[in-house]
Each structure stands twice: as C-alpha cells, then as structure tokens.
mmCIF file of C-alpha atoms and ligand atoms in Angstrom:
data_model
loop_
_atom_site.group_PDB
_atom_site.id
_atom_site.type_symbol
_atom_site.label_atom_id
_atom_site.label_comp_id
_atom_site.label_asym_id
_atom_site.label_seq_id
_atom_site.Cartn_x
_atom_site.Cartn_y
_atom_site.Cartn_z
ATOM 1 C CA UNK A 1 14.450 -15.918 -11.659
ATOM 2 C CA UNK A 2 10.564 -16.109 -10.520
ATOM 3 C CA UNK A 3 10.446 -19.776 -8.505
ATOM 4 C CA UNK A 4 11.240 -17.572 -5.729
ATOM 5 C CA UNK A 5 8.257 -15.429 -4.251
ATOM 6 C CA UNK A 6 9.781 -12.448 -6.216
ATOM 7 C CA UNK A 7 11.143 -12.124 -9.737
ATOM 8 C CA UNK A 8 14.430 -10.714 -8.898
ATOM 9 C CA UNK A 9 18.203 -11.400 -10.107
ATOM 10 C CA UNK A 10 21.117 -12.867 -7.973
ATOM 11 C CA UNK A 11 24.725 -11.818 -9.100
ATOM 12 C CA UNK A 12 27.135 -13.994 -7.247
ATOM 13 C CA UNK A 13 30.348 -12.947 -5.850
ATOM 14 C CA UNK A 14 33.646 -13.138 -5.630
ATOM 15 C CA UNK A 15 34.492 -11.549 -2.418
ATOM 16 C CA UNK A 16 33.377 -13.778 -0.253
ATOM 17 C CA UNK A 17 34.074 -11.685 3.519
ATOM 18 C CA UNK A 18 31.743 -9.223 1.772
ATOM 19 C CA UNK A 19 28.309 -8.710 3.078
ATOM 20 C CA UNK A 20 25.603 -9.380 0.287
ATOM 21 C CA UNK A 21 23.747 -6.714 -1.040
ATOM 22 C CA UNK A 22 19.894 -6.783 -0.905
ATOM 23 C CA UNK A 23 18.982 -4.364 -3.790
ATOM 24 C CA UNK A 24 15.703 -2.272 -3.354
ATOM 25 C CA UNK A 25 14.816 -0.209 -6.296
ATOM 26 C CA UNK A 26 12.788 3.051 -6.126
ATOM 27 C CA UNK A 27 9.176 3.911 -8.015
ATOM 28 C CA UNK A 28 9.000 2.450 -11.656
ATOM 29 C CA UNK A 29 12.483 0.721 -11.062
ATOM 30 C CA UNK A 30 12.936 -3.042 -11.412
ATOM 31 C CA UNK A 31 15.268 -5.685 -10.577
ATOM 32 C CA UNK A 32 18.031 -4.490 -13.024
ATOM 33 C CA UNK A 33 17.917 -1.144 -11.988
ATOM 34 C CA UNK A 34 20.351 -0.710 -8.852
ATOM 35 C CA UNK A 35 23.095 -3.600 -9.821
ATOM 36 C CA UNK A 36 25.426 -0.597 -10.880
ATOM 37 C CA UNK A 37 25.463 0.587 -7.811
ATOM 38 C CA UNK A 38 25.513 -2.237 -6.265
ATOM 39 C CA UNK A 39 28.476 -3.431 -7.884
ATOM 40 C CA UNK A 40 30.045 0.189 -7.390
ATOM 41 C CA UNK A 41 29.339 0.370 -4.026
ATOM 42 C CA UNK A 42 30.783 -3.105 -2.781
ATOM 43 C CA UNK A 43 33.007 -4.380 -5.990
ATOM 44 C CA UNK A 44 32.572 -8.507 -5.287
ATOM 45 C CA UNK A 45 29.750 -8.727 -2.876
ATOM 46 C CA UNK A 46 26.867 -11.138 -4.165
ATOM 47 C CA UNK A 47 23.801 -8.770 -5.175
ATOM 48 C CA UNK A 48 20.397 -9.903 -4.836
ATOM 49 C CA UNK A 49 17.880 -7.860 -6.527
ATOM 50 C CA UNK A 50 14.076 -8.292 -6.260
ATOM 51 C CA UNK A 51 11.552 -5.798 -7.887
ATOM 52 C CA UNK A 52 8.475 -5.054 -5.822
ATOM 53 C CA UNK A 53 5.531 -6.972 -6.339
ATOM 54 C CA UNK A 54 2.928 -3.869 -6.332
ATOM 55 C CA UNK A 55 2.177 -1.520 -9.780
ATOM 56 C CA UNK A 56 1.010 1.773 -9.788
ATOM 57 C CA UNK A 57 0.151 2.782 -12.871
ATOM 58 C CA UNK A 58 2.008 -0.026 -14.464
ATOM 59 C CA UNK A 59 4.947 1.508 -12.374
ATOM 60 C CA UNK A 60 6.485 -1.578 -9.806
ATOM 61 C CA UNK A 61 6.616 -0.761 -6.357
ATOM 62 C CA UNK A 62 7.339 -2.139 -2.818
ATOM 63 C CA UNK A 63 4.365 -1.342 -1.516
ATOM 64 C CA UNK A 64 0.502 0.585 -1.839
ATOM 65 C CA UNK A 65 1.104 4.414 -1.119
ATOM 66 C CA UNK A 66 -2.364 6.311 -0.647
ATOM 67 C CA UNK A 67 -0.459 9.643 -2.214
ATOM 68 C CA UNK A 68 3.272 10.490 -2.290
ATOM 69 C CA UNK A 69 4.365 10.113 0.975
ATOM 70 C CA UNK A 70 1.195 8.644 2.623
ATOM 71 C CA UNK A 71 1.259 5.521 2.783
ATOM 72 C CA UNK A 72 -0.825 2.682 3.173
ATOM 73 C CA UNK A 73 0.554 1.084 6.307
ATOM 74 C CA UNK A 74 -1.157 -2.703 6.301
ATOM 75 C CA UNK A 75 0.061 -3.341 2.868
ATOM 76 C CA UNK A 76 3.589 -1.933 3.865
ATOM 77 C CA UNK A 77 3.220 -4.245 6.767
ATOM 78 C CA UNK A 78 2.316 -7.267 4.634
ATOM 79 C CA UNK A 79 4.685 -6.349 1.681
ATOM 80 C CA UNK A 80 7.701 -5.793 4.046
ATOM 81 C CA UNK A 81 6.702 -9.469 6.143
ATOM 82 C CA UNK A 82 6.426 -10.790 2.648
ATOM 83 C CA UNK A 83 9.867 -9.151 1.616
ATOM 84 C CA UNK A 84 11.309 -10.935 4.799
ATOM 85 C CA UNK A 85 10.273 -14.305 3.900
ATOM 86 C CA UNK A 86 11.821 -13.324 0.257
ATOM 87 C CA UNK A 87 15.155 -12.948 1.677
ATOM 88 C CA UNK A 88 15.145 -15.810 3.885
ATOM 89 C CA UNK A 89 14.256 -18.293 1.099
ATOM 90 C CA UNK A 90 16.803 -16.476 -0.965
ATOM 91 C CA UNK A 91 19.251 -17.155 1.521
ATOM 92 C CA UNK A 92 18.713 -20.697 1.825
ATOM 93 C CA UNK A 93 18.526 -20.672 -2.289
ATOM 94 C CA UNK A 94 21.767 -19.220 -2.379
ATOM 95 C CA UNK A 95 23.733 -19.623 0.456
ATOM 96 C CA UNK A 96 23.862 -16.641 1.831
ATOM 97 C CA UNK A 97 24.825 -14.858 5.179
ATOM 98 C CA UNK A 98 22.068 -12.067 6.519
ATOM 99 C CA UNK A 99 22.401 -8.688 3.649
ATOM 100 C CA UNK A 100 22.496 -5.010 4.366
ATOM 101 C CA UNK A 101 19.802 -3.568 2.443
ATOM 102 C CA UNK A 102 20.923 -0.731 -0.074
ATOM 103 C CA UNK A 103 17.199 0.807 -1.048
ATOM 104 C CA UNK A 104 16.616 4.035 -2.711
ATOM 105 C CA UNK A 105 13.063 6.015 -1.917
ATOM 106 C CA UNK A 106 10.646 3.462 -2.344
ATOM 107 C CA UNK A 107 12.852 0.767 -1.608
ATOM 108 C CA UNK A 108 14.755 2.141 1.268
ATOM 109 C CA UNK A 109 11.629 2.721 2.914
ATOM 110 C CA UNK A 110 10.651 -0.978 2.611
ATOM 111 C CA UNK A 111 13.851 -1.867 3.899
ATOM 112 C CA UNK A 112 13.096 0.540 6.929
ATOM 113 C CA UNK A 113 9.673 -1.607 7.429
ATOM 114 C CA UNK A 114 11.970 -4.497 7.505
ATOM 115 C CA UNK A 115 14.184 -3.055 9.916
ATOM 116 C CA UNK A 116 11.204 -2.181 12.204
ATOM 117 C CA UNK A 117 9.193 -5.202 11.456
ATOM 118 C CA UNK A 118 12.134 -8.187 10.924
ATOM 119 C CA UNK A 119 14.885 -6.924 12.063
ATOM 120 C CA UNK A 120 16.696 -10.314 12.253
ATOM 121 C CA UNK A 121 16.638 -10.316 8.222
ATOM 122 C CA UNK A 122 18.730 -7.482 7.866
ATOM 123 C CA UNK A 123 23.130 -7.056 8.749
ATOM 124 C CA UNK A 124 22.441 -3.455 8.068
ATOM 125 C CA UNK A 125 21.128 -0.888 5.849
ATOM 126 C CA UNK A 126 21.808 1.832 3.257
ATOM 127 C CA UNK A 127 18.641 3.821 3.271
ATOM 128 C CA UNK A 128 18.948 6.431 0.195
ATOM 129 C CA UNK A 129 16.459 9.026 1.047
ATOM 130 C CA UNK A 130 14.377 7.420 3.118
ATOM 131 C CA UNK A 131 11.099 8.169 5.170
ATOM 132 C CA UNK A 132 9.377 6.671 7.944
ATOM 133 C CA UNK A 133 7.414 4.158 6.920
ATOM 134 C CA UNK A 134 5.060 3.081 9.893
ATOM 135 C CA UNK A 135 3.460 5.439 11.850
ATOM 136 C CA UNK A 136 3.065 2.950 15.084
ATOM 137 C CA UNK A 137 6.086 0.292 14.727
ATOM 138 C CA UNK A 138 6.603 -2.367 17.157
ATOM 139 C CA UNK A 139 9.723 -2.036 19.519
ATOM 140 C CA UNK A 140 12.016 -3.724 18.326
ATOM 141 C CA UNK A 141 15.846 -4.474 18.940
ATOM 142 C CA UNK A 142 17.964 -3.086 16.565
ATOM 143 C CA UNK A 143 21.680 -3.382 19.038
ATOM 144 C CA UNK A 144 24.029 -2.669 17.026
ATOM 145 C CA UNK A 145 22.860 -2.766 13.690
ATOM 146 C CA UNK A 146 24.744 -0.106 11.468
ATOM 147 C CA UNK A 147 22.229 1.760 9.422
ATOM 148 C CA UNK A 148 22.820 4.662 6.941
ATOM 149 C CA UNK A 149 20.492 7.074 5.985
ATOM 150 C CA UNK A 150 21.231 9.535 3.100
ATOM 151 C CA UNK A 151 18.841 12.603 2.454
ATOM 152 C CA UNK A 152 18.770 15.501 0.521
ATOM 153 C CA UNK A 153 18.532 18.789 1.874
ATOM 154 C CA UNK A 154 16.183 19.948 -0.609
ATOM 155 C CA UNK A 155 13.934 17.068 -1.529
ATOM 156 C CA UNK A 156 10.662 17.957 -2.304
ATOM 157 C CA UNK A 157 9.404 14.545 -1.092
ATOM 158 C CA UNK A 158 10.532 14.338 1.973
ATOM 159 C CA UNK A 159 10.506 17.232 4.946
ATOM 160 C CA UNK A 160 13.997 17.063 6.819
ATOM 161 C CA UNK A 161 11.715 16.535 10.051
ATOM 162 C CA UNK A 162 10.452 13.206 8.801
ATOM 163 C CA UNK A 163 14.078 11.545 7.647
ATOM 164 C CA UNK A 164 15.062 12.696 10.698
ATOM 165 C CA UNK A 165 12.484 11.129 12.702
ATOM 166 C CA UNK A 166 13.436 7.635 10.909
ATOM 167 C CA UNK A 167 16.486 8.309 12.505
ATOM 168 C CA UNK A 168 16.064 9.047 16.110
ATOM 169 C CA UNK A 169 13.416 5.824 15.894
ATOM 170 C CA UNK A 170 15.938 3.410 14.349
ATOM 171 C CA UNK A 171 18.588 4.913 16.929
ATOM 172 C CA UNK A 172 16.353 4.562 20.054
ATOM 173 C CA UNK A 173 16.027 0.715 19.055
ATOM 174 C CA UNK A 174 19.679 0.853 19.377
ATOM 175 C CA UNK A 175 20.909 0.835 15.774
ATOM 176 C CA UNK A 176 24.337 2.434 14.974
ATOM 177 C CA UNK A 177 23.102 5.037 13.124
ATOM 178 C CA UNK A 178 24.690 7.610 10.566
ATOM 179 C CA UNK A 179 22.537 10.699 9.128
ATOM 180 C CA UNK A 180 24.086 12.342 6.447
ATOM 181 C CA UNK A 181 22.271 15.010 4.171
ATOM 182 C CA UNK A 182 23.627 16.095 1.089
ATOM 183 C CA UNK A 183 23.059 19.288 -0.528
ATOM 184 C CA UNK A 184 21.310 17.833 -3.298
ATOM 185 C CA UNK A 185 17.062 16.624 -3.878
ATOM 186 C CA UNK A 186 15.735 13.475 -4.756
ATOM 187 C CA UNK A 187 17.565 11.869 -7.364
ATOM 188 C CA UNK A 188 20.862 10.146 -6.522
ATOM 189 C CA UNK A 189 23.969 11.655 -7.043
ATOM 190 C CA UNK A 190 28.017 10.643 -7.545
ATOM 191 C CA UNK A 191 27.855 11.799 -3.445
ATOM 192 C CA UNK A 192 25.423 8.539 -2.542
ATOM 193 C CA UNK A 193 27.766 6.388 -3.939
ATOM 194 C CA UNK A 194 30.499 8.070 -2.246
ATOM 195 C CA UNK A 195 29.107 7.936 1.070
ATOM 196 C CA UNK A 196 27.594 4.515 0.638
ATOM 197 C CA UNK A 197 31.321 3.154 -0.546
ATOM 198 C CA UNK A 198 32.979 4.942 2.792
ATOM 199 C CA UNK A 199 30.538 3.711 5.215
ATOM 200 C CA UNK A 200 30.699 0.267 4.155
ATOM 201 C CA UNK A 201 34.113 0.335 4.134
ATOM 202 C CA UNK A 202 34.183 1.537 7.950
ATOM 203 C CA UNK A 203 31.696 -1.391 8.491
ATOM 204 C CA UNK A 204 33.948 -4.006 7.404
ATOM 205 C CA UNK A 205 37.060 -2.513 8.853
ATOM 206 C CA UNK A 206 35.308 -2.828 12.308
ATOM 207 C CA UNK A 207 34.086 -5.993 11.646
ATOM 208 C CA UNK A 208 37.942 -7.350 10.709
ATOM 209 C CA UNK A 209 39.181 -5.495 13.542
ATOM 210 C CA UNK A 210 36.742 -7.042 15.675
ATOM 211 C CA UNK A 211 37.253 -10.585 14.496
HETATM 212 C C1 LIG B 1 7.297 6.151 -1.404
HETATM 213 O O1 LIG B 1 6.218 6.109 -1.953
HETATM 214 O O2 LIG B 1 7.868 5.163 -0.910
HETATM 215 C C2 LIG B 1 7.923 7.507 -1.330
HETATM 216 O O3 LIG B 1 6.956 8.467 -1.560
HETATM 217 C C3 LIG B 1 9.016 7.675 -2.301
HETATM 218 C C4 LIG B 1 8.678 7.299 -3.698
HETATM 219 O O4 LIG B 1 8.779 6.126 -4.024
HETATM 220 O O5 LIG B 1 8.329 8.153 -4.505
#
C-alpha cells in the first residue's frame, strides 16, 4: 500500500478485543519483515507494518543515525512526528483503535521517540532491544502506559547503562514499565517471542479484568 505516507502492509484481524500491532522493523528490514512475529506474538490482532522511509546504504531505516548508536536527533524527531501522523491516518484508513508498538533495534527505538514525542499514538509498546533515542525529550505523560523493553545482556550495541536509562525515563513519565534482559546479544531469539507473548497476555487479562 503507498497512498498512505508510508509503504507499509495492513493484515486485518480476526480477534477483534485484540490490540493492533504497529510493526517496526530493524536496519535493512522492511515492511514484510516482522509479520511472523507479529502474528506469533498476538495470533488475530490486525498488524500494520510500515518500513522506514530513510536508506542507508540502500538499507531502510526509521531514521538518520550519525554512527551506530549516535544518532541524529532532529531527523529522529521529524521521522518519529512523521511516524505519528502515519499511524493516525492509518487508523482512520482502517479503523483502528490506538496500537502497541512491537519494534526491534531500529524500530523500537523509533517507537521510543514516539512514546516520548506522541505519546497519545501509542496503547503500549514492545521495545526489542531498545536505546534511548533523544538525548533531551520533552516531559511527557506516559500514566499508565504498559511498555516492555527486552535487552540482551551481551549486546555489543547497546551498554546495559543506556537500555536501562530508557527505562527509568519512560518510568518517571509514569509508564508501567517491565525490563527484562535476556542472556542473549542482538539478534532476536525464541525468548523475545516468549516474553513478548506473556506480557501481552498479562496486558489483556488486566484490561478484561478491569472492564
Ligand atoms: C539504531 O541505529 O537505531 C541502533 O543503532 C540499532 C540499529 O538499528 O542498528
């Protein structure tokens, strides 16, 4: 689909008490990339998957980085406002309620931007290891907003401090917040989906139990 402000692709579901899934792909991914997981990690939910309008070296990401893991913070700012406005007309497009962002790397740090930057655009958020991605956010309220971040304890992109910094920021803006590191690096593992699967599941048991 491309009449949208990003090529992406919408999978619609069939669960309908299931909160959509806003897909964000990591380095050189694309739009196809995380609809496995997706679909693994909430079976039904509607999946809406856009691939990030910036290439480095031919490889599409969400937004400029100066060098791995410095990043260049107006274009994140732009790219994630731009991201924002995606989802909104998105929603309208397809009728849906506010998604929780399930990003990996690249793309969980744009959804971190989003978190920081439009927070009203997001139910929630899987961030698969994740840094922070602003150096001077805005304050912002983020009440109640479940967020989980999944690192790996030895990823050589991204210290331990600086996940865990995203953290204590998100958690001071008064998100629900869950830090879990696995004993694993970079890539994603059978464990992500795990955790991702369990925590959602807690979500929407709360949510029912609530309603
Ligand atoms: C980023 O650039 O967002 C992080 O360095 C992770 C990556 O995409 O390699």
């Amino acid at each position: 689909m491309t009449d949208l402000s990003h090529i992406h692709r919408f999978v619609p579901g069939n669960r309908h008490e299931a909160a959509p899934l806003l897909l964000l792909h990591g380095t050189g991914g694309d739009e196809s990339d995380l609809l496995p997981l997706g679909q693994s990690v909430s079976p039904g939910a509607s999946l809406l998957s856009p691939r990030g309008q910036v290439l480095e070296h031919g490889m599409p990401r969400f937004f400029r980085r100066l060098a791995e893991g410095v990043f260049d913070e107006d274009d994140v700012r732009r790219r994630a406002n731009a991201l924002a406005d995606f989802v909104n007309d998105a929603r309208k497009r397809y009728d849906l309620p506010a998604p929780i962002a399930l990003g990996y790397s690249n793309g969980a740090n744009i959804a971190a931007a989003v978190l920081q930057l439009r927070p009203e655009t997001l139910a929630g958020a899987i961030l698969l290891r994740a840094m922070v991605p602003l150096s001077d956010a805005p304050t912002v309220d983020l009440a109640g907003k479940p967020i989980l971040i999944v690192s790996g304890q030895s990823d050589p992109i991204i210290p331990a401090s600086n996940s865990q910094q995203l953290a204590v920021r998100l958690a001071k803006a008064g998100a629900d917040v869950q830090h879990r590191t696995l004993p694993i690096g970079h890539q994603l593992s059978q464990a992500d989906l795990t955790v991702s699967q369990e925590w959602l599941r807690g979500i929407e048991l709360t949510k029912d139990a609530a309603a």
